[in-house]
Structures are given as structure tokens and as C-alpha cells.
Amino acid sequence: MPLFDTHNTWAFVFGLMGNVISFSVFLSPVPTFYRVWKKKTTEGFQSLPYVVALFSATLWLYYATQKKDVFLLVTINSFGCFIETIYISIFLAYAPKKARMLTVKLLLLMNFGGFCLILLLCQFLAKGTTRAKIIGGICVGFSVCVFAAPLSIIRTVIKTRSVEYMPFSLSLTLTISAVVWLLYGLALKDIYVAFPNVIGFALGALQMILYVVYKYCKTPPHLEEKEVEAAKLPEVTLDMLKLGTVSSPETITAVRQAKKCTCGNDRRAEIEDGQNAKNGKQSSSATAT
């Protein structure tokens, strides 16, 4: 098998472009892990994206071994396996014990157990083109799940009306990468390479549209005031609930009754006592007379 498919010029061009772009995508987390290495802490970062990326690269590498004239698919996924292994190693070195144990479990379950199971089943239960189709189908299914991951970011952008967690440069790079690999799959007439990148392109384009919409989207002042008031409502409700718990209606009534002005009653009692005393004197005088 020749290293490069020089008979299919377009496949070679798009594959080479795909390698260059995908190299930059794989290297994009380098600043993050440099900060992890420098600060000796993972700062709450999750290892799942890197474990998934390693599994995806491994699957595509296995698929490439079943095809001909796909050396450029082998090179990029070999590099992907290499660089993701470095990322995970750094994460394991500086992650807390709980995060480290979770990462080890994911690696054993997905990258070791899952891949070994797929490898054994495909090697012993399928042969030739059937094996390539089965592996290709698995790669497509897993790639769709990987491309669907940005949906959570899209939801966050719409909910917060902020693009802080969705860098435009990364979204643009991923979209271009999906387009190039789509063209590479079409040039090879390989549906398993082309189809996942259709979804990748659609989601990448959606991210860029949302970026443009929310980058310059300012919340009107009256809406901001309403949001502030809405944010304060739980505190007011909580205070009212506390007030209701401490001071029930019966307690409030009793307090009000206790605090009523009694000066009128006292004055009336004094007058009655004075009259009684006067009547008593008169009665005494009449008796004396």
C-alpha cells in the first residue's frame, strides 16, 4: 500500500489540509495544560473530553487499518492518540484523588475495555469489507456523539446571552476542519468519513451564528432591572416565610390587643370609683343623720 494516494489528487489535497487543521485543533488545549503544570492543579477541569478524544482517535486509527490509501487518516489519528495521552497523563499527575480515580475508571471502561471488546468482536466475527463497514458504523455513531457535545455550550450561550464560554476562533477552526474532512470523505467516496463531518459542519456553523448574534446583543436597561428584581424575589419570599413562621396571625392579634391604649378604660374606672366613693359618703351621712 503506498503512503500517499497520488492517483486521487483531491483526496490528497483535502487530507493534507485536514491534517494541518486537525493538528492545530489537537494542540489547542496546550495553554490549559501548561497552566495545570505550572500551578500543579487541574483547577476543576474535567478529563472526559480528552478521554473521549483518545477513544475516538483510536477507533478511527483502527478503521484506517482496514482501508487502502488512507495514510493521511492514519497520521492525524496517530498524532491524536499521542497528544491526548500526554494530556491525560498531566491530568492524572495533578488532579485530586476523586477526579484521578474517575479518570482511571473511564480509561479502563472506555479506552481499554470498550476498544478491546470492539477489536475482538470485529476480528473474529467479521471479515473483509464487512469488518470495515462495522468499524466504520461504530466510528460514525461515536463521532456523532462527540459532535453533539457542543450542544451544551450552545444551550449555555442562549441561556446566559454571553459567548464567554464559546471562543470564536475554536468554533471557526472546528467548522473548517469538518468541511475539509467532509470533502476528503467525498473525494474517497467514503460515507463513514464524510457523514459525521456533515453534522460537525452544521453544529459549527450554528455556533458561529450564535456568536455573531450574542456578541453584540445588549440587554435593554429595563430588562436588566427586571432581572435584578427577579433575582431578589427569592430573598423577599424567604423573609416573608420566616415572618410567617415566627409571627402567626394569632400571635399578631394578641400583640395588637396587648398594645391597645388603655387610658380610656383607666379614666372610666377612676370616674366610677369616684362616684362610688361619693355615694358611699352620702350614704354614710344619711345614716349618721
Coordinates of N, CA and C in Angstrom, one line a residue, residues 33-266:
F33 N -3.1 23.0 29.7 CA -2.3 22.0 30.4 C -1.0 22.6 30.8
Y34 N -0.5 23.7 30.1 CA 0.7 24.4 30.6 C 0.3 25.1 31.9
R35 N -0.8 25.6 32.0 CA -1.3 26.3 33.3 C -1.4 25.2 34.4
V36 N -2.0 24.1 34.0 CA -2.1 23.0 35.0 C -0.7 22.6 35.5
W37 N 0.2 22.4 34.6 CA 1.6 22.0 35.0 C 2.2 23.1 35.9
K38 N 2.0 24.3 35.5 CA 2.7 25.4 36.2 C 2.1 25.6 37.6
K39 N 0.8 25.5 37.8 CA 0.1 25.7 39.0 C 0.0 24.4 39.9
K40 N 0.3 23.3 39.2 CA 0.3 22.0 39.9 C -1.2 21.7 40.4
T41 N -2.2 22.1 39.6 CA -3.5 21.8 40.0 C -4.4 21.9 38.7
T42 N -5.4 21.0 38.6 CA -6.3 21.0 37.4 C -7.4 22.1 37.5
E43 N -7.5 22.8 38.6 CA -8.5 23.9 38.7 C -9.9 23.5 38.3
G44 N -10.3 22.3 38.6 CA -11.7 21.9 38.3 C -11.9 21.5 36.9
F45 N -10.9 21.4 36.0 CA -11.1 20.9 34.7 C -11.5 19.4 34.7
Q46 N -12.2 19.0 33.7 CA -12.7 17.6 33.6 C -11.8 16.9 32.5
S47 N -11.6 15.6 32.8 CA -10.8 14.8 31.9 C -11.6 14.1 30.8
L48 N -13.0 14.1 30.9 CA -13.8 13.4 30.0 C -13.6 13.8 28.5
P49 N -13.5 15.1 28.2 CA -13.3 15.4 26.8 C -12.0 14.8 26.2
Y50 N -11.0 14.7 27.0 CA -9.7 14.1 26.5 C -9.7 12.6 26.4
V51 N -10.4 12.0 27.3 CA -10.6 10.5 27.3 C -11.5 10.1 26.1
V52 N -12.5 10.9 25.8 CA -13.3 10.7 24.6 C -12.6 10.9 23.3
A53 N -11.8 12.0 23.3 CA -11.0 12.3 22.1 C -9.9 11.1 21.8
L54 N -9.4 10.6 22.9 CA -8.4 9.5 22.7 C -9.1 8.2 22.2
F55 N -10.3 8.0 22.7 CA -11.1 6.8 22.2 C -11.5 7.0 20.8
S56 N -11.9 8.2 20.4 CA -12.3 8.5 19.0 C -11.1 8.3 18.1
A57 N -10.0 8.9 18.4 CA -8.8 8.7 17.6 C -8.3 7.3 17.4
T58 N -8.5 6.5 18.5 CA -8.1 5.1 18.5 C -9.1 4.3 17.5
L59 N -10.4 4.6 17.6 CA -11.3 3.9 16.7 C -11.0 4.3 15.2
W60 N -10.8 5.5 14.9 CA -10.5 5.9 13.6 C -9.2 5.4 13.1
L61 N -8.2 5.2 14.0 CA -7.0 4.6 13.6 C -7.2 3.1 13.2
Y62 N -8.0 2.4 14.0 CA -8.3 1.0 13.7 C -9.1 0.9 12.4
Y63 N -10.0 1.9 12.1 CA -10.7 1.9 10.9 C -9.8 2.1 9.7
A64 N -8.8 3.0 9.9 CA -7.9 3.3 8.8 C -7.0 2.1 8.4
T65 N -6.8 1.2 9.4 CA -6.0 0.0 9.1 C -6.8 -1.0 8.2
Q66 N -8.1 -0.8 8.1 CA -8.9 -1.7 7.3 C -9.2 -1.2 5.9
K67 N -8.6 0.0 5.6 CA -8.9 0.6 4.3 C -7.5 0.8 3.6
K68 N -7.6 1.2 2.3 CA -6.5 1.4 1.5 C -6.4 2.9 1.2
D69 N -5.1 3.3 1.0 CA -4.9 4.7 0.5 C -5.4 5.7 1.5
V70 N -5.3 5.5 2.8 CA -5.8 6.5 3.8 C -4.7 6.8 4.8
F71 N -3.5 6.9 4.3 CA -2.4 7.2 5.2 C -2.5 8.5 5.9
L72 N -3.1 9.5 5.3 CA -3.3 10.8 6.0 C -4.3 10.7 7.1
L73 N -5.2 9.7 7.0 CA -6.1 9.4 8.1 C -5.4 8.8 9.3
V74 N -4.4 8.0 8.9 CA -3.5 7.3 9.9 C -2.7 8.3 10.7
T75 N -2.1 9.2 9.9 CA -1.1 10.2 10.5 C -1.8 11.1 11.6
I76 N -3.0 11.6 11.2 CA -3.6 12.6 12.2 C -4.1 11.9 13.4
N77 N -4.7 10.7 13.2 CA -5.2 10.0 14.4 C -4.1 9.4 15.3
S78 N -3.0 9.0 14.7 CA -1.8 8.6 15.5 C -1.3 9.8 16.3
F79 N -1.3 11.0 15.7 CA -0.9 12.1 16.5 C -1.9 12.4 17.6
G80 N -3.2 12.2 17.2 CA -4.3 12.4 18.2 C -4.1 11.5 19.4
C81 N -3.8 10.3 19.2 CA -3.6 9.3 20.3 C -2.4 9.7 21.1
F82 N -1.4 10.2 20.5 CA -0.1 10.6 21.2 C -0.4 11.8 22.1
I83 N -1.0 12.9 21.5 CA -1.1 14.1 22.3 C -2.2 14.0 23.4
E84 N -3.3 13.2 23.1 CA -4.3 13.0 24.1 C -3.8 12.2 25.3
T85 N -2.9 11.3 25.0 CA -2.3 10.5 26.1 C -1.4 11.4 27.0
I86 N -0.7 12.4 26.4 CA 0.1 13.3 27.2 C -0.9 14.2 28.0
Y87 N -2.0 14.7 27.5 CA -2.9 15.5 28.2 C -3.4 14.7 29.4
I88 N -3.9 13.5 29.2 CA -4.4 12.7 30.3 C -3.4 12.4 31.3
S89 N -2.1 12.2 30.9 CA -1.1 11.9 31.9 C -0.8 13.1 32.8
I90 N -0.8 14.3 32.2 CA -0.7 15.5 33.0 C -1.9 15.7 34.0
F91 N -3.1 15.4 33.5 CA -4.2 15.5 34.3 C -4.1 14.5 35.5
L92 N -3.7 13.3 35.2 CA -3.6 12.3 36.3 C -2.5 12.7 37.3
A93 N -1.5 13.4 36.9 CA -0.4 13.8 37.8 C -0.9 14.9 38.8
Y94 N -1.8 15.8 38.4 CA -2.1 16.9 39.2 C -3.6 17.0 39.6
A95 N -4.4 16.0 39.3 CA -5.8 16.1 39.6 C -6.0 15.6 41.1
P96 N -7.1 16.0 41.7 CA -7.4 15.5 43.0 C -7.7 14.0 43.0
K97 N -7.6 13.3 44.1 CA -7.8 11.9 44.2 C -9.1 11.4 43.5
K98 N -10.2 12.1 43.8 CA -11.5 11.7 43.3 C -11.5 11.8 41.8
A99 N -11.0 12.9 41.2 CA -11.0 13.1 39.8 C -10.1 12.1 39.1
R100 N -9.0 11.8 39.8 CA -8.0 10.9 39.3 C -8.6 9.5 39.2
M101 N -9.3 9.1 40.2 CA -9.9 7.7 40.2 C -11.0 7.6 39.1
L102 N -11.8 8.7 38.9 CA -12.8 8.7 37.9 C -12.2 8.6 36.5
T103 N -11.1 9.3 36.3 CA -10.4 9.2 35.0 C -9.8 7.8 34.7
V104 N -9.3 7.2 35.7 CA -8.8 5.9 35.6 C -9.9 4.9 35.2
K105 N -11.0 5.1 35.9 CA -12.2 4.2 35.6 C -12.7 4.4 34.2
L106 N -12.7 5.6 33.7 CA -13.1 5.9 32.3 C -12.2 5.3 31.3
L107 N -10.9 5.4 31.6 CA -9.9 4.8 30.7 C -10.0 3.3 30.6
L108 N -10.2 2.7 31.8 CA -10.4 1.2 31.8 C -11.7 0.8 31.1
L109 N -12.7 1.5 31.4 CA -14.0 1.1 30.8 C -14.1 1.4 29.3
M110 N -13.7 2.6 28.9 CA -13.8 3.0 27.5 C -12.7 2.7 26.6
N111 N -11.5 3.2 27.0 CA -10.3 3.1 26.1 C -9.7 1.7 26.2
F112 N -9.8 1.0 27.2 CA -9.3 -0.4 27.3 C -10.3 -1.4 27.1
G113 N -11.3 -1.5 28.0 CA -12.4 -2.5 27.9 C -13.2 -2.4 26.6
G114 N -13.7 -1.1 26.3 CA -14.5 -0.9 25.2 C -13.8 -1.2 23.8
F115 N -12.6 -0.6 23.7 CA -11.8 -0.8 22.5 C -11.5 -2.3 22.3
C116 N -11.0 -3.0 23.4 CA -10.6 -4.4 23.2 C -11.8 -5.2 22.8
L117 N -13.0 -4.9 23.4 CA -14.2 -5.7 23.0 C -14.5 -5.5 21.5
I118 N -14.5 -4.2 21.1 CA -14.8 -4.0 19.6 C -13.7 -4.7 18.8
L119 N -12.5 -4.6 19.2 CA -11.4 -5.2 18.4 C -11.6 -6.8 18.3
L120 N -11.9 -7.4 19.4 CA -12.1 -8.9 19.4 C -13.3 -9.3 18.6
L121 N -14.4 -8.6 18.8 CA -15.6 -8.9 18.0 C -15.4 -8.7 16.5
C122 N -14.8 -7.6 16.1 CA -14.6 -7.4 14.7 C -13.6 -8.3 14.1
Q123 N -12.6 -8.7 14.8 CA -11.6 -9.6 14.3 C -12.1 -11.0 14.1
F124 N -12.9 -11.5 15.0 CA -13.3 -12.9 15.0 C -14.7 -13.1 14.4
L125 N -15.5 -12.1 14.4 CA -16.9 -12.3 13.9 C -17.1 -11.6 12.5
A126 N -16.2 -10.8 12.0 CA -16.4 -10.2 10.7 C -15.1 -10.2 9.9
K127 N -15.2 -10.2 8.6 CA -14.0 -10.3 7.7 C -14.2 -9.4 6.6
G128 N -13.0 -8.9 6.0 CA -13.0 -8.2 4.8 C -13.8 -6.9 4.9
T129 N -14.6 -6.6 3.9 CA -15.3 -5.4 3.8 C -16.4 -5.3 4.9
T130 N -16.9 -6.4 5.3 CA -17.9 -6.4 6.4 C -17.3 -5.8 7.7
R131 N -16.1 -6.2 8.0 CA -15.4 -5.7 9.2 C -15.2 -4.2 9.0
A132 N -14.8 -3.7 7.9 CA -14.6 -2.3 7.7 C -15.9 -1.5 7.9
K133 N -17.0 -2.1 7.4 CA -18.3 -1.4 7.5 C -18.8 -1.4 9.0
I134 N -18.5 -2.4 9.7 CA -18.9 -2.5 11.1 C -18.1 -1.4 11.9
I135 N -16.8 -1.4 11.7 CA -16.0 -0.5 12.4 C -16.3 1.0 12.0
G136 N -16.6 1.2 10.7 CA -17.0 2.5 10.2 C -18.3 2.9 10.8
G137 N -19.3 2.0 11.0 CA -20.5 2.4 11.6 C -20.3 2.8 13.1
I138 N -19.5 2.0 13.8 CA -19.2 2.4 15.2 C -18.5 3.8 15.2
C139 N -17.6 4.0 14.3 CA -16.9 5.3 14.3 C -17.9 6.5 14.0
V140 N -18.8 6.2 13.1 CA -19.8 7.2 12.8 C -20.7 7.5 14.0
G141 N -21.2 6.5 14.7 CA -22.0 6.6 15.8 C -21.3 7.4 17.0
F142 N -20.1 7.0 17.2 CA -19.4 7.7 18.3 C -19.0 9.1 17.9
S143 N -18.7 9.4 16.6 CA -18.4 10.7 16.2 C -19.6 11.6 16.3
V144 N -20.8 11.1 16.0 CA -22.0 11.9 16.1 C -22.2 12.3 17.6
C145 N -21.9 11.4 18.5 CA -22.0 11.8 19.9 C -21.0 12.9 20.3
V146 N -19.8 12.7 19.7 CA -18.7 13.7 20.0 C -19.1 15.1 19.5
F147 N -19.6 15.1 18.2 CA -20.1 16.4 17.6 C -21.3 17.0 18.3
A148 N -22.1 16.1 19.0 CA -23.2 16.6 19.7 C -22.9 17.3 21.1
A149 N -21.6 17.1 21.5 CA -21.2 17.6 22.8 C -21.3 19.1 22.9
P150 N -21.0 19.9 21.8 CA -21.2 21.4 21.9 C -22.6 21.8 22.1
L151 N -23.6 21.0 22.0 CA -25.0 21.4 22.3 C -25.1 22.0 23.7
S152 N -24.4 21.5 24.6 CA -24.4 22.0 26.0 C -23.9 23.4 26.0
I153 N -22.8 23.7 25.2 CA -22.3 25.0 25.1 C -23.3 26.0 24.5
I154 N -23.9 25.5 23.4 CA -24.9 26.3 22.7 C -26.0 26.7 23.7
R155 N -26.5 25.7 24.5 CA -27.5 26.0 25.5 C -27.1 27.0 26.5
T156 N -25.8 26.9 26.9 CA -25.3 27.9 27.9 C -25.3 29.3 27.3
V157 N -24.9 29.4 26.0 CA -24.8 30.7 25.3 C -26.2 31.3 25.2
I158 N -27.2 30.5 24.9 CA -28.6 31.0 24.7 C -29.1 31.4 26.1
K159 N -28.8 30.7 27.1 CA -29.3 30.9 28.4 C -28.7 32.2 29.1
T160 N -27.4 32.3 28.9 CA -26.7 33.4 29.6 C -26.6 34.6 28.7
R161 N -26.9 34.5 27.4 CA -26.8 35.6 26.4 C -25.3 36.1 26.4
S162 N -24.4 35.2 26.6 CA -23.0 35.5 26.6 C -22.2 34.4 25.8
V163 N -21.1 34.9 25.1 CA -20.3 34.0 24.3 C -18.9 33.8 25.0
E164 N -18.9 34.0 26.3 CA -17.7 33.9 27.1 C -17.1 32.5 27.0
Y165 N -18.0 31.5 27.0 CA -17.5 30.1 27.1 C -17.5 29.5 25.7
M166 N -17.5 30.3 24.6 CA -17.5 29.7 23.3 C -16.6 30.6 22.4
P167 N -15.3 30.4 22.5 CA -14.4 31.2 21.7 C -14.6 31.0 20.2
F168 N -14.7 32.2 19.5 CA -15.0 32.2 18.0 C -13.9 31.4 17.2
S169 N -12.6 31.6 17.6 CA -11.5 31.0 16.9 C -11.6 29.5 16.9
L170 N -12.0 28.9 18.1 CA -12.1 27.5 18.2 C -13.3 27.0 17.3
S171 N -14.4 27.7 17.4 CA -15.6 27.3 16.6 C -15.3 27.3 15.1
L172 N -14.6 28.4 14.7 CA -14.2 28.5 13.3 C -13.3 27.4 12.9
T173 N -12.3 27.1 13.7 CA -11.4 26.1 13.3 C -12.0 24.7 13.2
L174 N -12.9 24.4 14.2 CA -13.6 23.1 14.1 C -14.6 23.0 12.9
T175 N -15.2 24.1 12.5 CA -16.0 24.2 11.3 C -15.2 23.9 10.1
I176 N -14.1 24.6 9.9 CA -13.3 24.4 8.8 C -12.7 23.0 8.7
S177 N -12.4 22.5 9.9 CA -11.9 21.1 9.9 C -12.9 20.1 9.4
A178 N -14.2 20.3 9.9 CA -15.3 19.5 9.5 C -15.5 19.5 8.0
V179 N -15.4 20.8 7.4 CA -15.6 20.9 6.0 C -14.5 20.2 5.2
V180 N -13.3 20.4 5.6 CA -12.2 19.7 4.9 C -12.3 18.2 4.9
W181 N -12.5 17.7 6.1 CA -12.7 16.2 6.2 C -13.9 15.7 5.5
L182 N -14.9 16.5 5.4 CA -16.1 16.1 4.6 C -15.7 16.0 3.1
L183 N -15.0 17.0 2.6 CA -14.5 16.9 1.3 C -13.5 15.8 1.0
Y184 N -12.7 15.5 2.0 CA -11.8 14.3 1.9 C -12.6 13.0 1.8
G185 N -13.7 12.9 2.6 CA -14.5 11.7 2.6 C -15.2 11.6 1.2
L186 N -15.7 12.7 0.7 CA -16.4 12.7 -0.6 C -15.4 12.3 -1.7
A187 N -14.2 12.8 -1.6 CA -13.2 12.5 -2.6 C -12.8 11.0 -2.6
L188 N -12.8 10.4 -1.4 CA -12.6 9.0 -1.3 C -13.8 8.2 -1.5
K189 N -15.0 8.9 -1.6 CA -16.3 8.2 -1.7 C -16.5 7.2 -0.5
D190 N -16.1 7.8 0.7 CA -16.2 7.0 1.9 C -17.2 7.7 2.8
I191 N -18.4 7.1 2.9 CA -19.5 7.7 3.6 C -19.2 7.8 5.1
Y192 N -18.4 6.8 5.6 CA -18.1 6.8 7.1 C -17.2 8.0 7.5
V193 N -16.4 8.5 6.6 CA -15.6 9.7 6.9 C -16.4 10.9 6.6
A194 N -17.3 10.9 5.6 CA -18.0 12.1 5.2 C -19.2 12.5 6.1
F195 N -20.0 11.5 6.5 CA -21.2 11.7 7.2 C -21.1 12.4 8.5
P196 N -20.2 12.0 9.4 CA -20.1 12.7 10.7 C -19.7 14.2 10.5
N197 N -18.9 14.5 9.5 CA -18.5 15.8 9.3 C -19.6 16.7 8.8
V198 N -20.6 16.2 8.2 CA -21.8 17.0 7.9 C -22.4 17.5 9.1
I199 N -22.6 16.7 10.2 CA -23.1 17.1 11.5 C -22.2 18.1 12.1
G200 N -20.8 17.8 12.0 CA -19.9 18.8 12.6 C -19.9 20.1 12.0
F201 N -20.1 20.2 10.6 CA -20.2 21.5 10.0 C -21.5 22.2 10.4
A202 N -22.6 21.5 10.5 CA -23.9 22.1 10.9 C -23.8 22.7 12.3
L203 N -23.2 22.0 13.2 CA -23.1 22.5 14.6 C -22.1 23.6 14.7
G204 N -21.0 23.5 13.9 CA -20.0 24.6 13.9 C -20.6 25.9 13.3
A205 N -21.3 25.8 12.3 CA -22.0 26.9 11.7 C -23.0 27.6 12.7
L206 N -23.7 26.7 13.4 CA -24.7 27.2 14.4 C -23.9 28.0 15.5
Q207 N -22.8 27.5 15.9 CA -22.0 28.2 17.0 C -21.6 29.5 16.5
M208 N -21.1 29.6 15.3 CA -20.6 30.9 14.8 C -21.8 31.9 14.6
I209 N -23.0 31.4 14.2 CA -24.1 32.3 14.1 C -24.5 32.8 15.5
L210 N -24.5 31.9 16.5 CA -24.8 32.4 17.8 C -23.8 33.4 18.3
Y211 N -22.6 33.2 18.0 CA -21.5 34.1 18.4 C -21.8 35.5 17.9
V212 N -22.1 35.6 16.6 CA -22.4 36.9 16.0 C -23.6 37.5 16.6
V213 N -24.6 36.7 16.9 CA -25.9 37.2 17.4 C -25.7 37.8 18.8
Y214 N -25.0 37.0 19.7 CA -24.9 37.4 21.1 C -23.7 38.2 21.4
K215 N -22.7 38.3 20.5 CA -21.5 39.1 20.8 C -21.9 40.5 20.9
Y216 N -22.8 41.0 20.1 CA -23.2 42.4 20.1 C -24.6 42.6 20.6
C217 N -25.1 41.6 21.3 CA -26.5 41.7 21.8 C -26.5 42.3 23.2
K218 N -27.0 43.5 23.3 CA -27.0 44.1 24.6 C -28.4 44.0 25.2
T219 N -28.5 43.7 26.5 CA -29.8 43.6 27.2 C -30.3 45.0 27.5
P220 N -31.5 45.4 27.1 CA -32.0 46.7 27.4 C -32.0 47.0 28.9
P221 N -31.9 48.3 29.3 CA -31.8 48.6 30.7 C -33.0 48.1 31.5
H222 N -34.3 48.3 31.0 CA -35.4 47.9 31.7 C -35.5 46.4 31.9
L223 N -34.9 45.6 31.0 CA -34.8 44.2 31.2 C -33.8 43.8 32.3
E224 N -32.7 44.6 32.3 CA -31.8 44.3 33.4 C -32.4 44.6 34.7
E225 N -33.2 45.7 34.9 CA -33.8 46.0 36.1 C -34.8 44.9 36.5
K226 N -35.5 44.4 35.5 CA -36.5 43.3 35.8 C -35.7 42.0 36.3
E227 N -34.6 41.8 35.6 CA -33.8 40.6 36.0 C -33.2 40.7 37.4
V228 N -32.8 42.0 37.8 CA -32.3 42.2 39.1 C -33.4 42.0 40.2
E229 N -34.6 42.6 39.8 CA -35.8 42.4 40.7 C -36.2 40.9 40.9
A230 N -36.1 40.2 39.7 CA -36.5 38.8 39.8 C -35.4 38.0 40.6
A231 N -34.2 38.5 40.5 CA -33.2 37.8 41.3 C -33.3 38.0 42.8
K232 N -34.0 39.2 43.2 CA -34.2 39.5 44.6 C -35.4 38.9 45.1
L233 N -36.3 38.4 44.3 CA -37.6 37.9 44.8 C -37.4 36.7 45.8
P234 N -36.5 35.8 45.5 CA -36.4 34.7 46.4 C -36.0 35.1 47.8
E235 N -35.2 36.2 48.0 CA -34.8 36.7 49.3 C -36.1 37.3 50.0
V236 N -36.9 38.0 49.3 CA -38.1 38.6 49.8 C -39.0 37.5 50.3
T237 N -39.2 36.5 49.4 CA -40.1 35.4 49.8 C -39.6 34.7 51.0
L238 N -38.3 34.5 51.1 CA -37.8 33.8 52.2 C -38.0 34.6 53.5
D239 N -37.9 35.9 53.5 CA -38.1 36.7 54.6 C -39.6 36.7 55.1
M240 N -40.5 36.7 54.1 CA -41.9 36.6 54.4 C -42.2 35.3 55.0
L241 N -41.6 34.2 54.5 CA -41.8 32.9 55.1 C -41.3 32.8 56.5
K242 N -40.1 33.5 56.8 CA -39.6 33.5 58.1 C -40.6 34.3 59.0
L243 N -41.1 35.4 58.5 CA -42.0 36.2 59.3 C -43.3 35.4 59.6
G244 N -43.8 34.7 58.6 CA -45.0 33.9 58.8 C -44.8 32.8 59.8
T245 N -43.5 32.3 59.9 CA -43.2 31.2 60.8 C -43.1 31.7 62.2
V246 N -42.5 32.9 62.4 CA -42.3 33.4 63.7 C -43.6 34.0 64.3
S247 N -44.3 34.8 63.4 CA -45.5 35.5 63.9 C -46.7 35.0 63.1
S248 N -47.4 34.1 63.7 CA -48.6 33.6 63.2 C -49.7 34.7 63.3
P249 N -50.9 34.5 62.7 CA -52.0 35.5 62.8 C -52.4 35.7 64.2
E250 N -52.5 34.5 65.0 CA -53.0 34.6 66.4 C -52.0 35.4 67.2
T251 N -50.7 35.2 67.0 CA -49.7 35.9 67.7 C -49.8 37.4 67.5
I252 N -50.0 37.8 66.2 CA -50.1 39.2 65.8 C -51.3 39.8 66.4
T253 N -52.5 39.1 66.4 CA -53.7 39.6 67.1 C -53.5 39.8 68.5
A254 N -52.8 38.9 69.2 CA -52.6 39.0 70.6 C -51.7 40.2 70.9
V255 N -50.7 40.4 70.1 CA -49.8 41.5 70.3 C -50.6 42.8 70.1
R256 N -51.4 42.9 69.1 CA -52.2 44.1 68.8 C -53.1 44.4 70.0
Q257 N -53.8 43.3 70.5 CA -54.7 43.6 71.7 C -53.9 44.0 72.9
A258 N -52.7 43.5 73.1 CA -51.9 43.8 74.3 C -51.4 45.3 74.2
K259 N -51.3 45.7 72.9 CA -50.7 47.1 72.7 C -51.8 48.2 72.6
K260 N -53.1 47.8 72.7 CA -54.2 48.8 72.6 C -54.1 49.8 73.8
C261 N -54.5 51.0 73.5 CA -54.4 52.1 74.5 C -55.5 51.8 75.6
T262 N -55.1 51.8 76.8 CA -56.0 51.5 77.9 C -56.3 52.7 78.8
C263 N -55.9 53.9 78.2 CA -56.1 55.1 79.0 C -57.6 55.4 79.2
G264 N -58.4 55.2 78.2 CA -59.8 55.4 78.3 C -60.5 54.5 79.3
N265 N -60.1 53.3 79.4 CA -60.6 52.3 80.4 C -60.2 52.8 81.8
D266 N -58.9 53.2 81.9 CA -58.5 53.6 83.2 C -59.2 54.8 83.7

